[in-house]
Short mmCIF file of C-alpha atoms in Angstrom, two decimals:
data_model
loop_
_atom_site.label_atom_id
_atom_site.label_comp_id
_atom_site.label_asym_id
_atom_site.label_seq_id
_atom_site.Cartn_x
_atom_site.Cartn_y
_atom_site.Cartn_z
CA ALA O 199 -15.40 -12.33 -3.76
CA LEU O 200 -15.11 -10.82 -0.30
CA VAL O 201 -15.40 -7.04 -0.54
CA THR O 202 -14.57 -4.43 2.08
CA GLU O 203 -13.96 -0.73 1.80
CA THR O 204 -10.18 -1.16 1.67
CA SER O 205 -9.54 -4.55 0.08
CA VAL O 206 -10.95 -7.20 -2.23
CA LEU O 207 -10.16 -10.91 -2.26
CA ASP O 208 -10.86 -12.59 -5.58
CA PRO O 209 -9.94 -16.24 -6.21
CA GLU O 210 -8.72 -15.42 -9.73
CA GLU O 211 -6.97 -12.07 -9.23
CA GLY O 212 -5.85 -12.41 -5.61
CA ILE O 213 -5.86 -9.67 -2.98
CA ARG O 214 -6.32 -6.04 -3.99
CA PHE O 215 -5.74 -3.06 -1.72
CA ARG O 216 -7.73 -0.02 -2.84
CA GLY O 217 -7.79 -1.51 -6.34
CA TYR O 218 -4.06 -2.32 -6.51
CA SER O 219 -2.74 -5.89 -6.69
CA ILE O 220 0.11 -6.96 -4.44
CA PRO O 221 2.63 -6.83 -7.35
CA GLU O 222 1.41 -3.30 -8.20
CA CYS O 223 1.85 -2.25 -4.56
CA GLN O 224 5.33 -3.77 -4.50
CA LYS O 225 6.24 -1.77 -7.59
CA MET O 226 4.65 1.61 -6.74
CA LEU O 227 4.90 2.07 -2.97
CA PRO O 228 8.01 3.69 -1.44
CA LYS O 229 10.75 1.37 -0.23
CA ALA O 230 13.57 1.83 2.28
CA LYS O 231 16.92 2.75 0.76
CA GLY O 232 18.36 -0.49 -0.54
CA GLY O 233 15.09 -2.32 0.25
CA GLU O 234 13.01 -4.40 -2.11
CA GLU O 235 9.63 -4.42 -0.34
CA PRO O 236 7.28 -1.50 0.38
CA LEU O 237 7.49 0.25 3.72
CA PRO O 238 4.57 -0.50 6.07
CA GLU O 239 3.92 3.24 6.35
CA GLY O 240 3.28 3.39 2.61
CA ILE O 241 0.77 0.58 2.77
CA TRP O 242 -0.91 2.27 5.74
CA TRP O 243 -1.18 5.53 3.76
CA LEU O 244 -2.69 3.66 0.81
CA LEU O 245 -5.27 1.93 3.01
CA CYS O 246 -6.23 5.15 4.83
CA THR O 247 -6.37 7.50 1.84
CA GLY O 248 -6.66 5.36 -1.29
CA ASP O 249 -3.64 7.20 -2.76
CA ILE O 250 -0.10 6.03 -3.46
CA PRO O 251 2.09 8.05 -1.07
CA ASN O 252 5.28 9.86 -1.95
CA GLU O 253 8.39 9.56 0.22
CA ALA O 254 7.54 12.69 2.24
CA GLN O 255 4.10 11.34 3.12
CA THR O 256 5.58 7.99 4.13
CA THR O 257 8.17 9.73 6.31
CA ALA O 258 5.47 11.90 7.91
CA ILE O 259 3.65 8.79 9.11
CA ARG O 260 6.86 7.27 10.44
CA TYR O 261 7.60 10.28 12.66
CA PHE O 262 4.03 11.28 13.59
CA ARG O 263 3.30 10.83 17.29
#
């Protein structure tokens, strides 16, 4: 398996981001209203912090300049 600090690629389990599988990320990360997939800001938060963000944290990234 290829291991980095933020992700793992295993031929059996697939890609993991900070320990979460893609289906887990799709389920737990914030989505846009009416959306089905996680917002990129939520994935960015997860990769940077290792934590699942709440909506306020996701919004903060979106408007941070």
